[in-house]
Short mmCIF file of C-alpha atoms in Angstrom, two decimals:
data_model
loop_
_atom_site.label_atom_id
_atom_site.label_comp_id
_atom_site.label_asym_id
_atom_site.label_seq_id
_atom_site.Cartn_x
_atom_site.Cartn_y
_atom_site.Cartn_z
CA MET A 64 49.46 -192.44 -145.13
CA ASP A 65 52.06 -195.48 -145.52
CA GLU A 66 52.94 -197.26 -142.21
CA GLU A 67 56.61 -197.16 -142.50
CA ALA A 68 56.47 -193.07 -143.33
CA LEU A 69 54.47 -192.72 -139.63
CA ASP A 70 57.24 -194.78 -138.04
CA PHE A 71 59.71 -192.82 -139.56
CA ARG A 72 58.33 -189.51 -138.65
CA SER A 73 57.73 -190.61 -134.95
CA GLY A 74 61.19 -191.76 -134.59
CA ALA A 75 60.36 -195.43 -134.60
CA ALA A 76 62.18 -196.06 -137.48
CA PHE A 77 65.03 -195.64 -135.85
CA ARG A 78 66.05 -198.87 -133.51
CA GLU A 79 66.69 -197.86 -129.98
CA PHE A 80 69.79 -199.30 -128.42
CA GLN A 81 70.24 -199.97 -125.12
CA PRO A 82 73.26 -201.57 -124.16
CA LYS A 83 73.77 -203.01 -120.57
CA ALA A 84 75.67 -201.07 -118.09
CA ARG A 85 79.83 -201.42 -118.01
CA LYS A 86 82.10 -201.05 -115.13
CA SER A 87 84.98 -198.91 -115.49
CA SER A 88 88.36 -200.19 -114.75
CA ASP A 89 91.51 -198.98 -112.93
CA ALA A 90 93.92 -201.37 -114.76
CA PRO A 91 93.08 -200.98 -118.49
CA LEU A 92 96.11 -203.43 -119.20
CA TYR A 93 94.31 -206.18 -117.31
CA MET A 94 91.29 -205.20 -119.24
CA LEU A 95 92.76 -205.58 -122.27
CA MET A 96 94.38 -208.98 -121.33
CA LEU A 97 90.99 -210.24 -120.36
CA PHE A 98 89.41 -209.27 -123.53
CA ILE A 99 92.13 -211.09 -125.45
CA LEU A 100 91.62 -213.97 -123.19
CA VAL A 101 87.76 -214.29 -124.19
CA LEU A 102 88.85 -213.94 -127.73
CA VAL A 103 91.24 -217.14 -127.66
CA VAL A 104 88.33 -219.21 -125.52
CA LEU A 105 85.70 -218.41 -128.28
CA THR A 106 88.22 -219.15 -131.43
CA LEU A 107 89.27 -222.51 -129.46
CA SER A 108 85.28 -223.22 -128.99
CA GLU A 109 84.71 -222.56 -132.51
CA ILE A 110 87.78 -224.84 -133.61
CA ALA A 111 86.09 -227.52 -131.37
CA MET A 112 82.71 -227.19 -132.60
CA VAL A 113 83.96 -227.44 -136.24
CA LYS A 114 85.85 -230.41 -135.47
CA HIS A 115 82.96 -231.98 -133.38
CA SER A 116 80.82 -231.32 -136.79
CA GLY A 117 83.08 -233.50 -138.84
CA GLY A 118 83.16 -231.08 -141.05
CA VAL A 119 79.75 -232.13 -142.71
CA VAL A 120 79.13 -230.65 -145.70
CA VAL A 121 76.06 -230.30 -148.48
CA GLY A 122 76.92 -231.60 -151.52
CA ARG A 123 75.04 -231.24 -155.39
CA GLY A 124 72.78 -233.87 -154.03
CA GLY A 125 71.36 -231.80 -151.22
CA PHE A 126 69.03 -229.62 -152.97
CA HIS A 127 65.52 -229.17 -152.30
CA MET A 128 63.08 -228.13 -155.06
CA THR A 129 59.53 -226.71 -155.03
CA LYS A 130 57.26 -228.33 -157.82
CA LYS A 131 57.33 -225.28 -160.28
CA ALA A 132 61.24 -225.16 -160.06
CA VAL A 133 61.35 -229.11 -160.64
CA HIS A 134 58.99 -228.49 -163.68
CA HIS A 135 61.20 -225.48 -165.08
CA ASP A 136 64.22 -227.57 -164.32
CA HIS A 137 63.43 -230.58 -166.21
CA HIS A 138 62.21 -228.25 -169.04
CA ASN A 139 66.00 -226.72 -169.39
CA SER A 140 68.06 -229.46 -168.22
CA GLU A 141 69.08 -229.90 -172.03
CA HIS A 142 70.23 -226.43 -172.11
CA LEU A 143 72.00 -225.58 -168.81
CA LYS A 144 73.36 -228.29 -166.01
CA VAL A 145 73.29 -226.12 -162.89
CA GLU A 146 75.16 -228.65 -161.01
CA SER A 147 78.04 -228.22 -163.37
CA LEU A 148 78.36 -224.35 -162.29
CA LEU A 149 78.76 -225.30 -158.70
CA PRO A 150 81.63 -226.88 -156.52
CA GLY A 151 81.53 -230.55 -155.73
CA ASN A 152 81.15 -230.03 -152.01
CA VAL A 153 80.59 -226.88 -149.62
CA PRO A 154 80.25 -226.27 -146.31
CA SER A 155 76.96 -225.93 -144.81
CA MET A 156 75.61 -222.78 -144.12
CA GLU A 157 75.86 -223.01 -140.26
CA LEU A 158 79.51 -224.28 -140.76
CA SER A 159 80.49 -221.69 -143.04
CA LYS A 160 79.28 -219.22 -140.59
CA ARG A 161 81.32 -220.63 -137.58
CA LEU A 162 84.21 -221.23 -139.69
CA TRP A 163 84.04 -217.33 -140.90
CA TYR A 164 83.90 -216.38 -137.02
CA GLN A 165 86.51 -218.55 -136.39
CA GLN A 166 88.67 -216.78 -138.76
CA PHE A 167 87.46 -213.55 -137.75
CA HIS A 168 88.41 -213.60 -134.08
CA GLU A 169 91.99 -214.97 -135.24
CA ILE A 170 92.44 -211.75 -137.46
CA ARG A 171 91.29 -209.87 -134.04
CA ILE A 172 93.63 -211.12 -131.79
CA GLN A 173 96.43 -210.54 -134.35
CA GLN A 174 95.52 -206.83 -134.76
CA ILE A 175 95.32 -206.28 -131.35
CA LEU A 176 98.87 -207.92 -130.40
CA ASN A 177 100.50 -206.25 -133.57
CA GLN A 178 99.26 -202.94 -131.90
CA VAL A 179 100.53 -203.99 -128.46
CA ILE A 180 104.12 -205.19 -129.93
CA GLN A 181 104.31 -201.93 -132.16
CA GLY A 182 103.28 -199.80 -129.53
CA VAL A 183 101.03 -197.96 -131.96
CA GLY A 184 98.09 -196.21 -130.68
CA ASP A 185 95.85 -197.64 -127.28
CA PRO A 186 94.23 -200.91 -128.19
CA PHE A 187 91.97 -200.38 -125.11
CA ILE A 188 90.21 -197.71 -127.00
CA ASP A 189 90.79 -198.44 -130.36
CA ALA A 190 87.13 -198.85 -131.77
CA GLU A 191 88.26 -200.20 -134.97
CA LEU A 192 90.11 -203.34 -133.05
CA LEU A 193 88.05 -204.08 -129.67
CA ASP A 194 84.63 -204.31 -131.45
CA GLY A 195 84.64 -208.28 -132.31
CA ASN A 196 81.51 -210.06 -131.88
CA GLY A 197 79.92 -206.26 -131.87
CA MET A 198 81.25 -205.30 -128.52
CA ARG A 199 82.47 -202.01 -128.19
CA PRO A 200 84.88 -201.58 -124.89
CA GLU A 201 85.62 -198.12 -125.35
CA LEU A 202 82.14 -197.20 -124.77
CA MET A 203 81.24 -197.27 -121.28
CA TRP A 204 77.90 -197.23 -120.56
CA SER A 205 76.61 -194.67 -117.70
CA ALA A 206 73.40 -195.90 -116.43
CA ASP A 207 72.57 -192.73 -114.23
CA ASN A 208 72.55 -190.37 -116.94
CA ASN A 209 71.76 -192.67 -120.14
CA SER A 210 74.84 -191.94 -122.09
CA TYR A 211 78.14 -193.05 -123.11
CA ALA A 212 81.68 -192.16 -121.58
CA LEU A 213 84.53 -192.35 -123.51
CA MET A 214 87.22 -194.17 -121.27
CA GLU A 215 91.14 -193.13 -121.91
CA GLY A 216 93.16 -195.20 -119.42
CA ASN A 217 91.83 -193.64 -116.09
CA ALA A 218 90.76 -190.36 -117.29
CA THR A 219 87.03 -189.92 -118.17
CA MET A 220 86.52 -187.92 -121.57
CA PRO A 221 83.59 -185.70 -121.93
CA VAL A 222 80.30 -187.77 -121.86
CA LEU A 223 78.61 -188.34 -125.09
CA SER A 224 74.93 -189.62 -125.67
CA LEU A 225 73.37 -191.51 -128.38
CA CYS A 226 72.62 -189.66 -131.53
CA PRO A 227 68.88 -188.64 -131.66
CA GLU A 228 66.65 -191.21 -133.17
CA VAL A 229 65.43 -188.78 -135.74
CA PRO A 230 68.94 -186.39 -136.93
CA PRO A 231 68.16 -182.99 -136.73
CA ASP A 232 69.92 -181.64 -139.85
CA LEU A 233 67.73 -183.49 -142.66
CA GLN A 234 66.90 -181.47 -145.49
CA GLY A 235 64.10 -183.71 -147.37
CA GLN A 236 64.21 -183.63 -151.02
CA MET A 237 67.25 -182.14 -152.65
CA SER A 238 68.33 -180.54 -155.80
CA LEU A 239 70.63 -182.40 -158.05
CA GLU A 240 72.94 -181.40 -160.61
CA LEU A 241 74.07 -184.41 -162.41
CA GLU A 242 75.75 -182.86 -165.16
CA ARG A 243 78.22 -181.59 -163.14
CA ILE A 244 81.02 -184.07 -162.44
CA PRO A 245 82.92 -182.97 -159.19
CA THR A 246 86.91 -183.94 -159.01
CA PHE A 247 87.95 -186.08 -156.49
CA GLU A 248 90.19 -183.06 -155.19
CA HIS A 249 86.66 -181.15 -154.97
CA LEU A 250 85.36 -184.02 -153.06
CA ILE A 251 88.02 -183.98 -150.24
CA GLU A 252 87.63 -180.21 -149.94
CA GLU A 253 83.77 -180.48 -149.34
CA ASN A 254 84.23 -183.45 -147.04
CA PRO A 255 86.77 -182.51 -144.28
CA ASN A 256 85.50 -184.69 -141.74
CA ILE A 257 85.84 -188.09 -143.88
CA THR A 258 89.09 -189.98 -142.80
CA PRO A 259 90.70 -192.26 -145.02
CA GLY A 260 88.99 -195.33 -146.50
CA GLY A 261 85.66 -193.03 -146.95
CA THR A 262 85.29 -193.65 -142.99
CA PHE A 263 83.09 -191.10 -140.67
CA LYS A 264 81.62 -191.16 -137.34
CA PRO A 265 79.68 -188.28 -135.47
CA ALA A 266 81.60 -186.07 -133.54
CA GLY A 267 79.32 -185.06 -130.95
CA CYS A 268 77.19 -188.20 -130.05
CA ILE A 269 77.30 -191.98 -130.50
CA ALA A 270 76.13 -193.21 -133.81
CA ARG A 271 73.35 -195.67 -133.43
CA TYR A 272 74.50 -197.76 -136.33
CA ARG A 273 77.92 -199.11 -137.82
CA ILE A 274 77.39 -199.69 -141.57
CA ALA A 275 79.46 -200.62 -144.57
CA ILE A 276 77.97 -199.31 -148.14
CA ILE A 277 79.11 -201.83 -151.10
CA ILE A 278 79.39 -200.32 -154.35
CA PRO A 279 80.41 -202.73 -157.10
CA TYR A 280 81.96 -200.75 -159.85
CA ARG A 281 83.49 -201.20 -163.48
CA ASP A 282 84.66 -198.08 -165.57
CA ARG A 283 82.32 -195.86 -163.96
CA GLU A 284 84.40 -193.07 -162.65
CA ALA A 285 82.25 -189.97 -163.53
CA HIS A 286 79.30 -192.13 -161.74
CA LEU A 287 81.29 -192.64 -158.78
CA LYS A 288 82.34 -189.16 -158.25
CA SER A 289 78.75 -187.97 -158.59
CA LEU A 290 77.55 -190.60 -156.12
CA LEU A 291 80.00 -190.08 -153.61
CA HIS A 292 79.20 -186.31 -153.77
CA TYR A 293 75.62 -186.44 -152.71
CA LEU A 294 76.16 -189.52 -150.78
CA HIS A 295 78.55 -188.83 -148.18
CA PRO A 296 76.67 -185.48 -147.08
CA VAL A 297 73.40 -187.45 -146.74
CA LEU A 298 75.15 -190.25 -144.51
CA GLN A 299 76.90 -187.60 -142.21
CA ARG A 300 73.41 -185.62 -142.03
CA GLN A 301 71.89 -189.09 -140.67
CA GLN A 302 74.66 -189.19 -137.93
CA LEU A 303 75.79 -192.61 -139.03
CA GLU A 304 79.13 -194.24 -138.58
CA TYR A 305 80.13 -195.72 -141.96
CA ARG A 306 82.59 -196.74 -144.39
CA VAL A 307 82.40 -196.57 -148.23
CA ILE A 308 83.69 -199.69 -149.82
CA VAL A 309 84.01 -199.41 -153.61
CA VAL A 310 84.74 -203.20 -155.12
CA GLU A 311 86.15 -204.22 -158.48
CA GLN A 312 86.60 -207.10 -160.42
CA LEU A 313 90.18 -207.75 -161.37
CA GLY A 314 90.66 -207.78 -165.22
CA GLU A 315 88.56 -207.57 -168.11
CA LYS A 316 86.51 -210.61 -168.16
CA THR A 317 82.31 -210.90 -167.77
CA PHE A 318 81.25 -209.18 -164.99
CA ASN A 319 79.91 -211.05 -161.67
CA LYS A 320 78.29 -208.42 -159.68
CA ALA A 321 76.85 -210.48 -157.00
CA ARG A 322 79.98 -212.64 -156.39
CA ILE A 323 82.12 -209.29 -156.13
CA MET A 324 79.74 -208.14 -153.55
CA ASN A 325 79.71 -211.29 -151.67
CA SER A 326 83.42 -211.02 -151.58
CA ALA A 327 83.35 -207.00 -150.32
CA PHE A 328 81.21 -208.42 -147.43
CA LYS A 329 83.62 -210.85 -146.13
CA GLU A 330 86.58 -208.37 -146.80
CA ALA A 331 84.64 -205.47 -145.00
CA LEU A 332 84.14 -207.66 -141.81
CA LYS A 333 87.92 -208.59 -141.54
CA HIS A 334 88.43 -205.03 -140.75
CA SER A 335 85.66 -204.16 -138.43
CA HIS A 336 82.09 -205.15 -137.21
CA TYR A 337 79.17 -203.95 -138.94
CA ASP A 338 75.72 -203.89 -137.80
CA CYS A 339 74.23 -203.71 -141.68
CA PHE A 340 75.56 -203.75 -145.20
CA ILE A 341 73.84 -201.39 -147.96
CA PHE A 342 74.55 -202.76 -151.45
CA HIS A 343 74.37 -199.54 -153.77
CA ASP A 344 74.43 -199.24 -157.54
CA VAL A 345 76.88 -196.63 -158.45
CA ASP A 346 74.54 -195.05 -160.98
CA LEU A 347 71.69 -194.42 -158.56
CA ILE A 348 71.86 -190.94 -156.81
CA PRO A 349 69.73 -190.46 -153.79
CA GLU A 350 66.90 -187.68 -153.98
CA ASN A 351 65.90 -187.50 -150.52
CA ASP A 352 68.08 -187.52 -147.26
CA ARG A 353 65.07 -188.76 -145.21
CA ASN A 354 65.47 -192.19 -146.81
CA PHE A 355 67.36 -193.51 -143.94
CA TYR A 356 70.60 -195.62 -144.54
CA GLY A 357 70.56 -197.04 -141.14
CA CYS A 358 69.93 -200.85 -140.07
CA PRO A 359 66.36 -202.15 -140.89
CA GLU A 360 64.40 -204.69 -138.73
CA GLN A 361 64.04 -206.69 -142.17
CA PRO A 362 65.86 -206.37 -145.39
CA ARG A 363 65.01 -202.96 -147.00
CA HIS A 364 64.63 -201.99 -150.59
CA MET A 365 65.75 -198.66 -150.69
CA SER A 366 65.40 -197.41 -154.17
CA VAL A 367 61.60 -197.89 -154.76
CA ALA A 368 61.18 -195.02 -157.16
CA VAL A 369 63.43 -194.35 -159.85
CA ASN A 370 63.38 -191.73 -162.38
CA GLU A 371 64.31 -193.69 -165.23
CA LEU A 372 61.41 -196.25 -164.37
CA GLY A 373 58.82 -193.39 -163.97
CA TYR A 374 59.16 -193.29 -160.27
CA ARG A 375 56.82 -196.51 -159.45
CA LEU A 376 57.89 -200.02 -158.40
CA THR A 377 57.61 -201.83 -161.52
CA TYR A 378 57.31 -205.52 -159.88
CA ALA A 379 56.25 -206.55 -156.71
CA ASP A 380 59.97 -208.86 -156.13
CA LEU A 381 62.17 -205.81 -157.36
CA VAL A 382 65.18 -205.51 -154.93
CA GLY A 383 67.59 -204.25 -157.27
CA GLY A 384 69.54 -200.77 -156.84
CA VAL A 385 69.68 -200.13 -153.45
CA LEU A 386 69.30 -202.98 -150.55
CA ALA A 387 69.88 -202.79 -146.96
CA PHE A 388 70.58 -206.00 -144.96
CA ARG A 389 71.65 -206.62 -141.08
CA THR A 390 74.20 -208.50 -141.23
CA GLU A 391 72.83 -211.63 -139.62
CA HIS A 392 70.26 -211.34 -142.24
CA PHE A 393 72.81 -211.57 -144.94
CA PHE A 394 74.27 -214.51 -143.50
CA LYS A 395 70.99 -216.02 -143.36
CA VAL A 396 70.01 -215.91 -147.07
CA ASN A 397 73.95 -217.34 -147.80
CA GLY A 398 74.64 -214.01 -149.84
CA TYR A 399 73.96 -213.67 -153.36
CA SER A 400 74.39 -216.26 -155.42
CA ASN A 401 77.75 -216.52 -157.20
CA LEU A 402 76.46 -218.15 -160.71
CA TYR A 403 75.10 -214.78 -162.49
CA TRP A 404 77.75 -213.59 -165.02
CA GLY A 405 76.98 -210.90 -167.09
CA TRP A 406 74.11 -208.71 -166.33
CA GLY A 407 70.85 -209.44 -164.91
CA ALA A 408 68.81 -211.57 -162.49
CA GLU A 409 71.12 -211.86 -159.41
CA ASP A 410 68.65 -209.19 -157.67
CA ASP A 411 65.65 -211.45 -158.61
CA ASP A 412 67.52 -214.45 -156.93
CA MET A 413 68.00 -212.48 -154.00
CA ALA A 414 64.47 -211.64 -153.78
CA TYR A 415 63.20 -215.44 -153.76
CA ARG A 416 66.30 -216.22 -151.15
CA ILE A 417 64.75 -213.47 -148.64
CA ARG A 418 61.25 -214.82 -149.00
CA HIS A 419 62.10 -218.47 -148.72
CA VAL A 420 64.24 -217.81 -145.57
CA GLY A 421 60.95 -216.42 -143.82
CA LEU A 422 62.38 -212.76 -144.07
CA LYS A 423 60.43 -209.90 -145.45
CA VAL A 424 61.44 -206.90 -147.89
CA ILE A 425 60.17 -203.62 -146.47
CA ARG A 426 60.34 -200.53 -148.29
CA PRO A 427 59.94 -196.76 -147.52
CA PRO A 428 57.26 -194.58 -148.80
CA PRO A 429 57.89 -193.87 -152.62
CA GLU A 430 57.81 -190.00 -151.94
CA ILE A 431 60.82 -190.27 -149.71
CA ALA A 432 62.87 -193.51 -151.33
CA ARG A 433 63.44 -191.72 -154.60
CA TYR A 434 66.35 -191.83 -156.78
CA SER A 435 68.19 -190.47 -159.96
CA MET A 436 69.56 -192.82 -162.26
CA ILE A 437 72.34 -191.62 -164.14
CA LYS A 438 72.08 -192.03 -168.04
CA HIS A 439 74.18 -194.74 -169.41
CA VAL A 440 74.36 -197.42 -172.10
CA LYS A 441 71.72 -200.00 -171.31
CA ARG A 442 73.67 -203.82 -171.04
CA THR A 443 71.92 -206.68 -173.08
CA PRO A 444 70.58 -209.32 -170.20
CA VAL A 445 72.37 -212.73 -170.29
CA GLU A 446 70.06 -215.30 -171.90
CA LYS A 447 70.97 -217.92 -169.22
CA ARG A 448 69.92 -215.86 -166.25
CA GLN A 449 66.02 -217.06 -166.65
CA LYS A 450 67.20 -220.65 -166.46
CA LEU A 451 69.22 -220.21 -163.45
CA LEU A 452 66.58 -218.37 -161.58
CA TYR A 453 64.39 -221.36 -162.11
CA THR A 454 66.60 -223.14 -159.81
CA ALA A 455 67.21 -220.25 -157.29
CA LEU A 456 65.52 -222.36 -154.12
CA ARG A 457 67.02 -225.35 -154.65
CA ARG A 458 70.51 -224.10 -154.75
CA TYR A 459 70.65 -221.23 -152.22
CA LYS A 460 72.03 -223.31 -149.47
CA VAL A 461 75.24 -224.50 -151.63
CA ASP A 462 75.57 -221.41 -153.69
CA GLY A 463 76.47 -217.95 -151.98
CA LEU A 464 78.69 -216.90 -149.18
CA ASN A 465 79.29 -220.67 -148.42
CA SER A 466 80.61 -221.41 -151.82
CA LEU A 467 82.26 -218.25 -152.63
CA GLU A 468 85.77 -218.34 -154.37
CA TYR A 469 88.04 -215.20 -154.52
CA LYS A 470 91.58 -213.94 -154.00
CA LEU A 471 92.12 -210.38 -152.75
CA SER A 472 94.15 -208.12 -155.06
CA SER A 473 94.33 -205.01 -153.02
CA PHE A 474 92.96 -203.21 -150.22
CA THR A 475 93.44 -199.56 -150.38
CA GLU A 476 92.16 -196.52 -147.88
CA LYS A 477 91.85 -193.85 -150.39
CA PRO A 478 90.33 -190.46 -149.28
CA MET A 479 86.94 -191.01 -149.96
CA TYR A 480 86.42 -194.57 -150.25
CA THR A 481 88.07 -197.97 -149.45
CA HIS A 482 89.07 -199.36 -152.95
CA VAL A 483 88.72 -203.31 -153.19
CA ILE A 484 89.75 -205.29 -156.11
CA VAL A 485 89.09 -208.81 -156.21
CA ASP A 486 90.13 -211.93 -158.50
CA ILE A 487 87.38 -214.17 -158.82
CA GLY A 488 88.43 -216.15 -161.64
CA ASP A 489 87.25 -216.85 -165.28
CA PRO A 490 83.38 -217.27 -165.86
CA PRO A 491 82.21 -220.70 -167.17
CA PRO A 492 82.06 -221.46 -170.83
CA GLY A 493 79.10 -220.03 -172.50
CA PHE A 494 78.73 -216.69 -170.23
#
């Protein structure tokens, strides 16, 4: 039997989370001010580190190339000048990450101060605000009974435990009726526990993971409705805390799936901390709710067996369809490449990155990791994609999250999902 299947059935596939004990306080305002002070100190330290680094950048000459890549790149140099597609200078991956977390802390501080000034809610227990750096101060650990107690001022609310390692209400193989397209009104009616933005958290226990589902989208409303119809119940039965983000590219110019997924990743982190991200094609519908959408120890390719592909893995490096990352691992690979305009190859580029940085793609057993692909018109692959792949490893440090350029057009919390529209500019000539 598959090793991961054994782990899942034994419950080991769900990460055990044991937070340190926290002491309750009789002065919530004092704790709030202390928390803000910590964030300020962290922000100032990040600024100092950035200044000390002197703004070190990696330019076009900072590539590392394998022998195989050198051969292919030389062979194709007359046809595709990759350097012309990249910014002249970009921050190093480490500097870019520090700059991002500096911005993250600044946004957190401003959000908390705005709530205090406006008197909206109670910032001391607001899980969406008080979780920078993965901290969740509203959840007070009770060491003697291995459970969480929600603290509201000085009053202790009912004790909640971590959700079980293996959710109790899973159904296994599901029956799909993809010919029936639900309306958004129907989706709202059948998911009364979903809150604005397509968000959810279990009511009776503390979720082991907070995840963001990122769905790249263009002109596929029927597909989106079908996916939400099946995905929301699966995630709820798995007792996850989550947000569904549908990201769309502004305008009708050549689509760049990878760039808008990178953009959604950064926008999501401006609003909350997430343990992991799952990048999900809009036309893939899960068939089995035992295919766990929580956080994997390594990048997990979840869409192993797709009906249109004969329910088999077509090649070893395939990571397209549905791919789960821990947040720190997505930073480690520098996100997706931003260069793949049009259809194809951005997923193969990601597979090279994962392997190159020392991570390993893991997969659930194919009898669980099953998906149905909604029928649609097949797109023609972009000719330049193979030529870009030849340079994947030598440019991953300067092509990704640290070189991403976009403008946020809108961020809207709709009933069933968060709708993000980004302007990523025009494709280069020839794409």
